[in-house]
Short mmCIF file of C-alpha atoms in Angstrom, two decimals:
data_model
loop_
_atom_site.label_atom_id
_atom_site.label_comp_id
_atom_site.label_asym_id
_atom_site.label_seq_id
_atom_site.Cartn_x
_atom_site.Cartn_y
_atom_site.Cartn_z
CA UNK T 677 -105.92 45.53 -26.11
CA UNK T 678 -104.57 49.05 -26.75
CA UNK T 679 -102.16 49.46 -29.59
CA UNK T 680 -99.64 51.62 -29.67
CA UNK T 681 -97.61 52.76 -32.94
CA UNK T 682 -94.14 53.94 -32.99
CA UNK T 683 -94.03 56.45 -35.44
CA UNK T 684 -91.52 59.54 -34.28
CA UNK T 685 -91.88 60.98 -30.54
CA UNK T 686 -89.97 60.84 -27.27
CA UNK T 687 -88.93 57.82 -25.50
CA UNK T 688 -91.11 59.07 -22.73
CA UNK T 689 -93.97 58.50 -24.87
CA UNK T 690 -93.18 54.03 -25.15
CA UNK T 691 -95.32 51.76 -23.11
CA UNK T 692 -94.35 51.19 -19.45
CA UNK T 693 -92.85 47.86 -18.14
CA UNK T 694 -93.45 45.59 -15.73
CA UNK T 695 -92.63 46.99 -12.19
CA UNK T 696 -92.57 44.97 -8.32
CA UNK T 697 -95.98 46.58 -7.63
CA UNK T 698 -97.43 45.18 -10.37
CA UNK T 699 -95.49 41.35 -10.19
CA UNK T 700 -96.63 42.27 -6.54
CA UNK T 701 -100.43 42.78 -7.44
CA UNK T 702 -100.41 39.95 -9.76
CA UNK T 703 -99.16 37.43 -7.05
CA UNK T 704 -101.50 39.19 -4.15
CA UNK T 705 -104.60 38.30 -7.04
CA UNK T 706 -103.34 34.72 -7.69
CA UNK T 707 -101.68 33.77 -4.12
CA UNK T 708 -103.47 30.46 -4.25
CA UNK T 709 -102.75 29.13 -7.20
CA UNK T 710 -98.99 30.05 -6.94
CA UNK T 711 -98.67 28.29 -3.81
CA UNK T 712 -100.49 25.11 -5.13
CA UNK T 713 -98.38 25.32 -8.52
CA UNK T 714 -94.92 25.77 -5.93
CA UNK T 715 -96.05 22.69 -3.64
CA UNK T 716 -96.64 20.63 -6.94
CA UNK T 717 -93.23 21.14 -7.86
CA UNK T 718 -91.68 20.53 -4.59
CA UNK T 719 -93.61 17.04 -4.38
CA UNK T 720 -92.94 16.07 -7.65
CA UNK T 721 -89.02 17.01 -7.22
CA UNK T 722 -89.26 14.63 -3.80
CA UNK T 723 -91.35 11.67 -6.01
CA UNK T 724 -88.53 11.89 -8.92
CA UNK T 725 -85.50 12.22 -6.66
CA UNK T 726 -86.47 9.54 -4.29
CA UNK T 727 -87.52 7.17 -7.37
CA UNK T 728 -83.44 7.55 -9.10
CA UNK T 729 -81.54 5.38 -8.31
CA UNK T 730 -78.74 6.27 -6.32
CA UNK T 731 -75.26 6.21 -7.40
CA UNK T 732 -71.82 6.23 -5.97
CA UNK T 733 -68.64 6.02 -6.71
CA UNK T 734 -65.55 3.58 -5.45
CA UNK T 735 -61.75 4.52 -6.49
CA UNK T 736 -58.55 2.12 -6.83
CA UNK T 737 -55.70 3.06 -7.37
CA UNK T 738 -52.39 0.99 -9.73
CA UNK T 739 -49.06 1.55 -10.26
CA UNK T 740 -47.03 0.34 -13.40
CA UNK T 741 -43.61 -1.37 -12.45
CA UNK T 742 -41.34 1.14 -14.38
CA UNK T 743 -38.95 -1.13 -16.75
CA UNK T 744 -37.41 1.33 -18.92
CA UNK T 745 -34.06 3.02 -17.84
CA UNK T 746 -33.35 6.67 -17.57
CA UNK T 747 -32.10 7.82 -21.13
CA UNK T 748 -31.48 11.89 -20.47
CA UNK T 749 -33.28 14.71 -22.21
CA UNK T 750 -33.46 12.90 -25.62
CA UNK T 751 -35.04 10.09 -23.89
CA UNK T 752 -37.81 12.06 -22.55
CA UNK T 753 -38.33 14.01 -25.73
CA UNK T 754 -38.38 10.63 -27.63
CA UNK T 755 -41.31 9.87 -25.19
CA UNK T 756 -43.19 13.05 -26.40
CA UNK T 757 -43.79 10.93 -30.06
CA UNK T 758 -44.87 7.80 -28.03
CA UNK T 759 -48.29 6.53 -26.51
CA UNK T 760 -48.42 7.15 -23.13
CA UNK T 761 -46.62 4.67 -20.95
CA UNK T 762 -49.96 3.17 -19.62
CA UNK T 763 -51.91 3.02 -22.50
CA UNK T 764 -51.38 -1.13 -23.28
CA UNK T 765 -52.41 -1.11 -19.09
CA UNK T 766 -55.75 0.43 -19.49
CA UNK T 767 -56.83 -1.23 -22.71
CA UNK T 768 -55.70 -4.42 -20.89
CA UNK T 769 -58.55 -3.07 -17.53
CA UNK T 770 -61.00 -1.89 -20.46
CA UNK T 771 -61.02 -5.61 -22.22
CA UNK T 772 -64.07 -6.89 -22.26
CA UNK T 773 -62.67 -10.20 -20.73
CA UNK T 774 -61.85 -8.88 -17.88
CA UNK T 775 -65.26 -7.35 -16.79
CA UNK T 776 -66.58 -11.64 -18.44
CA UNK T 777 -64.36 -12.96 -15.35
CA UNK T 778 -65.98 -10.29 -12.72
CA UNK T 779 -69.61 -10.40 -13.78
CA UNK T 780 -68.99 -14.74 -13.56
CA UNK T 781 -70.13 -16.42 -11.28
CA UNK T 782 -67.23 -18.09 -8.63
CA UNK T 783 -66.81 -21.57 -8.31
CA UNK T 784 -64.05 -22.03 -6.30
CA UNK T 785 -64.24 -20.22 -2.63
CA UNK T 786 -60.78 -18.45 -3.55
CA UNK T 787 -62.20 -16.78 -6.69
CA UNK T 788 -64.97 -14.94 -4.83
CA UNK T 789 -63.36 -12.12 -4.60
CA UNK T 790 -62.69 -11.83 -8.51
CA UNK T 791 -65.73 -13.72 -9.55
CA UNK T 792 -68.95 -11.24 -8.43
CA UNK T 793 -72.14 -13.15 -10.21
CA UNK T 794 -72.64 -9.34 -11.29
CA UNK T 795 -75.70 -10.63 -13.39
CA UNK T 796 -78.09 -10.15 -10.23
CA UNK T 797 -78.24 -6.36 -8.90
CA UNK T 798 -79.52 -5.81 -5.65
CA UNK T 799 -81.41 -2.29 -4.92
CA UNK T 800 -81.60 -1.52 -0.97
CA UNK T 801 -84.29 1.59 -0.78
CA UNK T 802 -81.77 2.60 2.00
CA UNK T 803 -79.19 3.80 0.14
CA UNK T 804 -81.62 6.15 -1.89
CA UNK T 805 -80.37 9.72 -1.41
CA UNK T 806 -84.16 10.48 -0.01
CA UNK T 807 -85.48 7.68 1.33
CA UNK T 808 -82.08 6.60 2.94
CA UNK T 809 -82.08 9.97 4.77
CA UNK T 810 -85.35 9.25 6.43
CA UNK T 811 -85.89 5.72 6.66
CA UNK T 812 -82.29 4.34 7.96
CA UNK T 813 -81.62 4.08 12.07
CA UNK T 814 -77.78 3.04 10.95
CA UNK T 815 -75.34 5.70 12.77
CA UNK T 816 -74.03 8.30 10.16
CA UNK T 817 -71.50 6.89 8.39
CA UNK T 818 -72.48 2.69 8.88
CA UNK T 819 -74.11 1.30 5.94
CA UNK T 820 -77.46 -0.94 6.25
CA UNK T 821 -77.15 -4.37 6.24
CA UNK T 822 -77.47 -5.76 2.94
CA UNK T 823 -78.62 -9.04 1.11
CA UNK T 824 -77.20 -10.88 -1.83
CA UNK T 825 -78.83 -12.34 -4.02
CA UNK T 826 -78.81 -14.91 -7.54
CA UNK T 827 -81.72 -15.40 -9.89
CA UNK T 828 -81.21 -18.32 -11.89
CA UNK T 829 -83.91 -18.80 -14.98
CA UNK T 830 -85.13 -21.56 -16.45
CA UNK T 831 -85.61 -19.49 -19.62
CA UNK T 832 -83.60 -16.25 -20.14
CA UNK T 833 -86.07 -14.86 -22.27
CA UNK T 834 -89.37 -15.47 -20.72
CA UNK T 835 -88.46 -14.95 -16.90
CA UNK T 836 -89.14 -12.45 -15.34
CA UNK T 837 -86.48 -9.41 -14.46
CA UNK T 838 -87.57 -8.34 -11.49
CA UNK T 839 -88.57 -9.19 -8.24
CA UNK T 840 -88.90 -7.62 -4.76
CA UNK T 841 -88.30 -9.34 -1.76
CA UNK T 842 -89.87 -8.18 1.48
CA UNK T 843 -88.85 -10.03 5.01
CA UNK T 844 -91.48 -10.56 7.11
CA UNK T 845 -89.18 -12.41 9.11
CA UNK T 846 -85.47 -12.84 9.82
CA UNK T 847 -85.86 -16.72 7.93
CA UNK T 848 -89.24 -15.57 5.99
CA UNK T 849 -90.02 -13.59 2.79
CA UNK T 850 -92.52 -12.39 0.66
CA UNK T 851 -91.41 -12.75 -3.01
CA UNK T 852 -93.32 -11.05 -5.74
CA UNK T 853 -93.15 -9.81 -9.20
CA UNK T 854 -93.41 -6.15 -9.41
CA UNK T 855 -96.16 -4.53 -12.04
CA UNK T 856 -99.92 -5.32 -12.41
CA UNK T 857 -99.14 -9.04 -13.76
CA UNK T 858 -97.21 -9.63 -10.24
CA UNK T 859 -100.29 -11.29 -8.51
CA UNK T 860 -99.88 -13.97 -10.49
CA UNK T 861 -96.12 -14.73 -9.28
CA UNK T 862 -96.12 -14.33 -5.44
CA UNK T 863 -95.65 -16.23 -2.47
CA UNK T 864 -93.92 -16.90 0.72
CA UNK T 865 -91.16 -18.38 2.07
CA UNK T 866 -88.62 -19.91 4.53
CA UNK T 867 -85.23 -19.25 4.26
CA UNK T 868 -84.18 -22.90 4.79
CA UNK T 869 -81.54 -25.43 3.23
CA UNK T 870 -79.45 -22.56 1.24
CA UNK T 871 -81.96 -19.80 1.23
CA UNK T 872 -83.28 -21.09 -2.01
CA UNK T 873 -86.95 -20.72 -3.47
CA UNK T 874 -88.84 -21.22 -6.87
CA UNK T 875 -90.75 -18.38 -8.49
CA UNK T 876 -92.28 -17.60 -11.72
CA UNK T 877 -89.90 -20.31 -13.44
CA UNK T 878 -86.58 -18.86 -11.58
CA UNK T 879 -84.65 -20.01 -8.99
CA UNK T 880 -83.93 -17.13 -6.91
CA UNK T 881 -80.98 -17.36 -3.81
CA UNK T 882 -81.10 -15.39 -0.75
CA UNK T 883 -77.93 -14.13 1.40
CA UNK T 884 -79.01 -11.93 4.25
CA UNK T 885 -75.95 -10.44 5.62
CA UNK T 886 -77.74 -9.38 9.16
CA UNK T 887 -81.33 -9.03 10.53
CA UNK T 888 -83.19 -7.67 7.86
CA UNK T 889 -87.15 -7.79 9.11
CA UNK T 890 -89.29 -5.19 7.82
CA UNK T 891 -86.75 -4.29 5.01
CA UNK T 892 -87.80 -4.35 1.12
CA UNK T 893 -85.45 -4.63 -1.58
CA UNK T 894 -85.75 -4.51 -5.28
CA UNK T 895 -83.44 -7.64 -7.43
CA UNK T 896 -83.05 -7.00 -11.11
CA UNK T 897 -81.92 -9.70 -13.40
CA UNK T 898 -79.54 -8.70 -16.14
CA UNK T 899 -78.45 -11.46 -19.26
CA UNK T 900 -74.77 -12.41 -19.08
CA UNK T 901 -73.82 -9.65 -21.67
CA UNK T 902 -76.18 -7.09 -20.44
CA UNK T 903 -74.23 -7.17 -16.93
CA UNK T 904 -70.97 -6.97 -18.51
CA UNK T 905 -71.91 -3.89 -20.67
CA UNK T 906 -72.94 -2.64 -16.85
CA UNK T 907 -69.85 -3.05 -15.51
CA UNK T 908 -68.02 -1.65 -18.86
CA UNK T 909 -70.42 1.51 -18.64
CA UNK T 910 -70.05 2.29 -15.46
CA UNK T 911 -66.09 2.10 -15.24
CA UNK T 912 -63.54 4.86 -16.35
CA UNK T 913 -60.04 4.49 -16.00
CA UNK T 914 -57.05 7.06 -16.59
CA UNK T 915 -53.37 7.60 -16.26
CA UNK T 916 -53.38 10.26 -13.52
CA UNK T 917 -50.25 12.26 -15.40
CA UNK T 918 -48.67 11.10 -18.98
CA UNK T 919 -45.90 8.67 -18.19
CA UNK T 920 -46.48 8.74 -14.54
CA UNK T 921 -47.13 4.42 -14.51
CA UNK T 922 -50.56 5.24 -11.88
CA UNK T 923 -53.74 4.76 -13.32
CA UNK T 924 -56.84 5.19 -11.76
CA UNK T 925 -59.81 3.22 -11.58
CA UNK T 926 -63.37 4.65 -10.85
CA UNK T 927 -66.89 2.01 -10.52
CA UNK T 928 -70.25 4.00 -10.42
CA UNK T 929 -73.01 1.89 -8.58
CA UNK T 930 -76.22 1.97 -6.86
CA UNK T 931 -74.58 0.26 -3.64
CA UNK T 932 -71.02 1.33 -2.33
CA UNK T 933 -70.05 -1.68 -1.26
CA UNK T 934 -71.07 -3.51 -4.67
CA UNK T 935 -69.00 -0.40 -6.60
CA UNK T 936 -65.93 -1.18 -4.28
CA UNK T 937 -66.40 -4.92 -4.90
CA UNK T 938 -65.82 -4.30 -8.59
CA UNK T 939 -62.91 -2.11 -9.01
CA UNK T 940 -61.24 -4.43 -6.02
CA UNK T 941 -62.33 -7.01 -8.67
CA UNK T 942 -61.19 -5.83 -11.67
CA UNK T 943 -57.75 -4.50 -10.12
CA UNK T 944 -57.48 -8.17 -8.89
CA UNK T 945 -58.01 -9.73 -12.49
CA UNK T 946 -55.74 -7.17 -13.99
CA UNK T 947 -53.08 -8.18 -11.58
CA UNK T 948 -53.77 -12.03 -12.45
CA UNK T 949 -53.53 -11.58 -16.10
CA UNK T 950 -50.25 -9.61 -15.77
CA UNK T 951 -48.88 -12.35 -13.47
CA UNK T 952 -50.13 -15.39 -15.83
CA UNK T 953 -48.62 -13.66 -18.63
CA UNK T 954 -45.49 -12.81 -17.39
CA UNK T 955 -45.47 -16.77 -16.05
CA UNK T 956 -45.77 -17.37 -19.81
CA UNK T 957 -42.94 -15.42 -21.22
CA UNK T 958 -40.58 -16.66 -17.98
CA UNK T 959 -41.95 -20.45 -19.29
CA UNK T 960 -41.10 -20.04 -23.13
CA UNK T 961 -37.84 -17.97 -22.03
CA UNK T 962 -36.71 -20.87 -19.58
CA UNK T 963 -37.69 -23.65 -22.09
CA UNK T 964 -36.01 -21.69 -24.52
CA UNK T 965 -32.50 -21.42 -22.50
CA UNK T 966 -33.31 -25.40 -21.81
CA UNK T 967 -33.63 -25.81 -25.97
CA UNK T 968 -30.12 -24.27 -26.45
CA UNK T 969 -28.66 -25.78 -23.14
CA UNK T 970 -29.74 -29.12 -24.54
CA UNK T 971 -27.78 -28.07 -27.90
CA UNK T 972 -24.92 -26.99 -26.57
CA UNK T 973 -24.27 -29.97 -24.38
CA UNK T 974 -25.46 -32.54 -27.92
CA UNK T 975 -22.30 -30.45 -29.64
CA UNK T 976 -19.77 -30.48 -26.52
CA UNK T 977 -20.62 -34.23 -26.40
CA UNK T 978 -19.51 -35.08 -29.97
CA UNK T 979 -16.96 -32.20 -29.75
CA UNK T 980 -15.46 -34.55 -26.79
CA UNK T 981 -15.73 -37.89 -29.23
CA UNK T 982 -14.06 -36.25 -31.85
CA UNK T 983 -11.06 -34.76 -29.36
CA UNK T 984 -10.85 -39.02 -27.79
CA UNK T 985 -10.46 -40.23 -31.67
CA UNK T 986 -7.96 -37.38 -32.02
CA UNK T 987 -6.06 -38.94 -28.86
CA UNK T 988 -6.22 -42.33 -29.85
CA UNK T 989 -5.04 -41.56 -33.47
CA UNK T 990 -2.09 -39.74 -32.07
CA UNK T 991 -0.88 -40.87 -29.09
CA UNK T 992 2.04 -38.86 -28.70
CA UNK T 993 -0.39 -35.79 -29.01
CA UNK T 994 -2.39 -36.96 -25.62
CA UNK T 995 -1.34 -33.74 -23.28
CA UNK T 996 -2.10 -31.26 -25.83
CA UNK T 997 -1.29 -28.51 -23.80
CA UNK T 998 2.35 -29.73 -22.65
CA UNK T 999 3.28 -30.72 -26.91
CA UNK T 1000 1.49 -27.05 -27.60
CA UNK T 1001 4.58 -25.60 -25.21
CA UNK T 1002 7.15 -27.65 -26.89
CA UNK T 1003 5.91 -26.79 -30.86
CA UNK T 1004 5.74 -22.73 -29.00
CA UNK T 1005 9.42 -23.39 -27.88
CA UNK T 1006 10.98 -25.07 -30.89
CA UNK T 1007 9.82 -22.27 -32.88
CA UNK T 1008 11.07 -19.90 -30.83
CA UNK T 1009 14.34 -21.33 -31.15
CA UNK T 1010 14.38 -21.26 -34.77
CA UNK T 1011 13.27 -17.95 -34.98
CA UNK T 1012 16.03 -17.01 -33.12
CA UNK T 1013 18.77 -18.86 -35.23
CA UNK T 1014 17.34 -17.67 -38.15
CA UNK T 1015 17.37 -13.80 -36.91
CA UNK T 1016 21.00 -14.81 -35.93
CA UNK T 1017 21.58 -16.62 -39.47
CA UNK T 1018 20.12 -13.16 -41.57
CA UNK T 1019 22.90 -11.04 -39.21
CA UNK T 1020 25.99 -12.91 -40.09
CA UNK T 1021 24.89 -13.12 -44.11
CA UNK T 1022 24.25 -9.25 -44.15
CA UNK T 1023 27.48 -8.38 -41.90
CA UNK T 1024 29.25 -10.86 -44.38
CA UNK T 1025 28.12 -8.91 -47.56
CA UNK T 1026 29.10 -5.76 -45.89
CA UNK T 1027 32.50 -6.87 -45.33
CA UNK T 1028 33.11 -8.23 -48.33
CA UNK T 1029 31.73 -5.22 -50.43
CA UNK T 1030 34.73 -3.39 -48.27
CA UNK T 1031 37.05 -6.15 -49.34
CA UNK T 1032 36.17 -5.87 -53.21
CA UNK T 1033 36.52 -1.84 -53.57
CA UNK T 1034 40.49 -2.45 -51.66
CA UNK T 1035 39.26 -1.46 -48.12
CA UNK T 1036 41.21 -3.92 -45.68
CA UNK T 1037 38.79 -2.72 -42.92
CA UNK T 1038 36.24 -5.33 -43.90
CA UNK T 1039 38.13 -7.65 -42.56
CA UNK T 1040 37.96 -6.75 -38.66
CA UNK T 1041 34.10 -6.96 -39.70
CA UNK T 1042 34.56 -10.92 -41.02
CA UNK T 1043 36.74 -11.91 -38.67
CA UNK T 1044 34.13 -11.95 -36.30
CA UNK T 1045 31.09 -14.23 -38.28
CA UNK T 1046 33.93 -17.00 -39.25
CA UNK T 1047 34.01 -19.85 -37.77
CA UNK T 1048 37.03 -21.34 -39.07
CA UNK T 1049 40.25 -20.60 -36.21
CA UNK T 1050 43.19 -20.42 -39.10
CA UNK T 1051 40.96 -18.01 -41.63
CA UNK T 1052 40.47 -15.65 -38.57
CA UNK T 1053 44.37 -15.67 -37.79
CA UNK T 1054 45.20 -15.68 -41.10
CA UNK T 1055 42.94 -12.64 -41.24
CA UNK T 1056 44.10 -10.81 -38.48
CA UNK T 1057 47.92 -11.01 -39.64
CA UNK T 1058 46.85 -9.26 -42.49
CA UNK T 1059 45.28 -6.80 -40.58
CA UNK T 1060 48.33 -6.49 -38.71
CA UNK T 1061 51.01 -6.03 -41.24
CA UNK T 1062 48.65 -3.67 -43.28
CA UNK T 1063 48.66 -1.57 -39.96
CA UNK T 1064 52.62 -2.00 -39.86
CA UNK T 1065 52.98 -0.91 -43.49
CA UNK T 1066 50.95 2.24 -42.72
CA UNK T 1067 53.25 3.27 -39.93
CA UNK T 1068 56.35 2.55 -41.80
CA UNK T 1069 55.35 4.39 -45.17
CA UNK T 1070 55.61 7.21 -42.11
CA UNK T 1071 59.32 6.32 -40.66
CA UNK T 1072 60.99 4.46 -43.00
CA UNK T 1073 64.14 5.32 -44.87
CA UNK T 1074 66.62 4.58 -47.85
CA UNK T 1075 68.78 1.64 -45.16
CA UNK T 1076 64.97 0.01 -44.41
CA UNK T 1077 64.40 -0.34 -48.14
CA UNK T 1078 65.80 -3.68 -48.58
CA UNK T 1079 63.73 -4.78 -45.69
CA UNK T 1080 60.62 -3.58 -46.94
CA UNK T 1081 60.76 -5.00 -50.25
CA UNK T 1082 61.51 -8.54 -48.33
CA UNK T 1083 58.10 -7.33 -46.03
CA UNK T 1084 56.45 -6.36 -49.58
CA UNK T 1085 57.63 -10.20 -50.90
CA UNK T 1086 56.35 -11.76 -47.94
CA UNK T 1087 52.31 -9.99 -48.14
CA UNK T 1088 52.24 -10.85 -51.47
CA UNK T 1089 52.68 -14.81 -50.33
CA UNK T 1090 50.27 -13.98 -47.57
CA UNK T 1091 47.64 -12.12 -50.58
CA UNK T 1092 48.26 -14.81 -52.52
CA UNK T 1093 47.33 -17.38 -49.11
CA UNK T 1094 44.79 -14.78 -48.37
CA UNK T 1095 42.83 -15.50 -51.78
CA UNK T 1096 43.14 -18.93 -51.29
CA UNK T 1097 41.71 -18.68 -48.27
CA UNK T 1098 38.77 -15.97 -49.85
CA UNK T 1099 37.56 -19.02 -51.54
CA UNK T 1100 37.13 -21.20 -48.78
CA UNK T 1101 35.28 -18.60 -47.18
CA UNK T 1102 33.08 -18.08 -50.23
CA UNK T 1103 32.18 -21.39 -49.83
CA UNK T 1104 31.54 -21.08 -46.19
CA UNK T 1105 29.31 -18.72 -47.31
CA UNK T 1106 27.16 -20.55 -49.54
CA UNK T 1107 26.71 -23.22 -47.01
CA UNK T 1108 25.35 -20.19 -44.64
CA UNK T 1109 23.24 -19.10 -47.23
CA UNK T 1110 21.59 -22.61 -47.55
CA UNK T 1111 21.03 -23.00 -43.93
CA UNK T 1112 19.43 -19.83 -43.56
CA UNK T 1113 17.23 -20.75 -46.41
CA UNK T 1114 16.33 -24.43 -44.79
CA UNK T 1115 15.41 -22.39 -41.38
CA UNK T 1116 12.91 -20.07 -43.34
CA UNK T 1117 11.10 -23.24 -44.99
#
């Protein structure tokens, strides 16, 4: 091989590159072993592609009941700081319980929907993205008919795991094991009594769903928590938009219909689980409200007792509500007289305040709170002649003098009754005094 040293020069001087003549001339020298190389590859793309299994894809759909109540623009930026509204939902579909109770096996008719037996996988060569394509007379669009199927092992660990299962026959099948130890463990049968047969220490079920002669399918036994980690791989589940309540639920599987068995399955076990435990709060809530109930009615049935001893104690006290308007009206009645009661003592002590500093007006003010007829009269002739004596100390003159001195004479008697009379009304006084204090207590 030349060498060539780059050591100063022009670029026109470094080697030349590959051009199309020459990639031309190369392929026009070695045309035969390109093509052989090209129709390798080709075959062993077909081989590889037709040999993976197929897989597709089934969607559900939920959507969260939406408990919580609108609370405005700090509500919703409160809900920022939160997990997302779905989050206990989806944990809840991603429990491992809940793909136990769809890879078990049913035992009631209602529960095979829920219930799959998921721990026996059925491959149809039909659905194969290759195979399917040339092998399958089904209209575009309508899916082979398929068979079900339920290995049962005497021992888990030493059975086989797979089998394929050829119908000769609508009722009759060749069962072998696959691999180079499979001649051992083959054989054929009738599909009689059940569709049940014996094989290499399992006891294998078959379901044709349709005419299946000349098909071949492939069965694959999985351990209980081998199938459940299946159905746990293969599922994803999201909340479409944060807080939106709808999650969605995606199954990758070999068979369509098995993939859309499962997330119908698990949606349905979801939906069970949120029903049985919302039957358990509404239980402890109700026996709760029972609980009290029964309290309440244990305390208003001794509250009763104690009101009948009351009664019979107190007879007089039997219509409470009728002796309750009687005590409401008596005090009224007292509150009244003793309103009335502090009145008369302070327009008493007004009056005679008047009466002490030589103002006669106080007495138009007691003449009114006295009770006693000859006190008022004596009252208002004093009055009277004090009203007289104020007019005459205007008119009178030396030939009146006389007169008024006998007038002077006469209101001193009446002062004189007048005090007399004071006392008395002292006392009536006092006794007001006392009564008002007997109405306070």
């Amino acid at each position: 091989m030349a060498r060539q040293d780059f050591k100063g020069g022009d670029a026109g001087e470094s080697t030349q590159g590959l051009s199309i003549e020459g990639l031309w001339g190369l392929f026009g020298r070695n045309t035969r072993l390109f093509v052989v190389c090209g129709s390798l590859a080709i075959v062993a793309s077909l081989v590889v592609a037709s040999q993976r299994e197929p897989s597709y894809r089934a969607r559900a759909t939920l959507i969260l009941e939406d408990a919580s109540s609108s609370q405005g623009l700090l509500g919703e930026l409160a809900l920022l700081g939160r997990a997302p509204q779905a989050s206990s939902q989806i944990e809840l579909l991603r429990a491992r319980s809940t793909a136990e109770d769809v890879v078990s096996r049913a035992r009631e008719p209602e529960d095979v929907t829920r219930r799959l037996g998921l721990t026996t996988i059925v491959q149809d060569p039909l659905l194969a993205p290759i195979t399917g394509d040339v092998a399958n007379d089904e209209p575009d669009g309508k899916l082979p008919p398929r068979l079900r199927a339920d290995i049962s092992p005497e021992n888990e660990f030493d059975a086989p795991e797979k089998f394929e299962v050829e119908f000769l026959e609508a009722t009759r099948v060749r069962v072998r094991v696959p691999g180079l130890l499979g001649a051992k463990h083959e054989g054929e049968f009738e599909l009689a009594g059940g569709g049940e047969l014996e094989l290499a220490g399992c006891r294998i079920r078959l379901e044709p769903e349709g005419d299946l002669t000349g098909r071949t399918f492939r069965l694959r036994r999985f351990t209980r928590d081998e199938a459940i980690e299946r159905v746990m791989g293969r599922t994803r589940i999201r909340e479409t938009e944060r807080n939106s309540g709808v999650i969605e639920l995606t199954v990758d599987d070999s068979d369509p219909r098995r993939a859309a068995e499962i997330a119908n399955a698990l949606c349905l076990t979801y939906l069970e689980r949120s029903e049985s435990r919302g039957a358990r709060k509404a239980t402890s809530t109700l026996g709760f409200i029972r609980s009290s109930l029964k309290n309440q009615s244990e305390l208003l049935r001794e509250a009763e007792g104690e009101v009948v001893d009351v009664q019979r104690d107190n007879p007089r006290a039997i219509n409470v509500t009728k002796s309750g308007e009687i005590l409401i009206e008596q005090l009224s009645g007292l509150e009244v007289q003793r309103m009335q009661a502090q009145l008369a003592r302070e327009a008493t002590r007004g009056a005679l305040a008047l009466l002490s500093s030589g103002d006669l007006a106080g007495i138009s003010r007691m003449s009114g709170e006295l009770n006693d007829p000859v006190t008022v009269a004596y009252l208002e002739s004093v009055a009277k002649l004090d009203a007289e004596d104020a007019l005459q100390d205007r008119s009178d003159s030396g030939q009146y003098k006389l007169l008024l001195q006998q007038h002077e004479l006469d209101a001193q008697a009446s002062l004189e009754l007048i005090e007399r009379e004071l006392g008395k009304l002292r006392e009536s006084l006092t006794a007001v005094a006392a009564r008002d204090v007997a109405a306070k207590l």
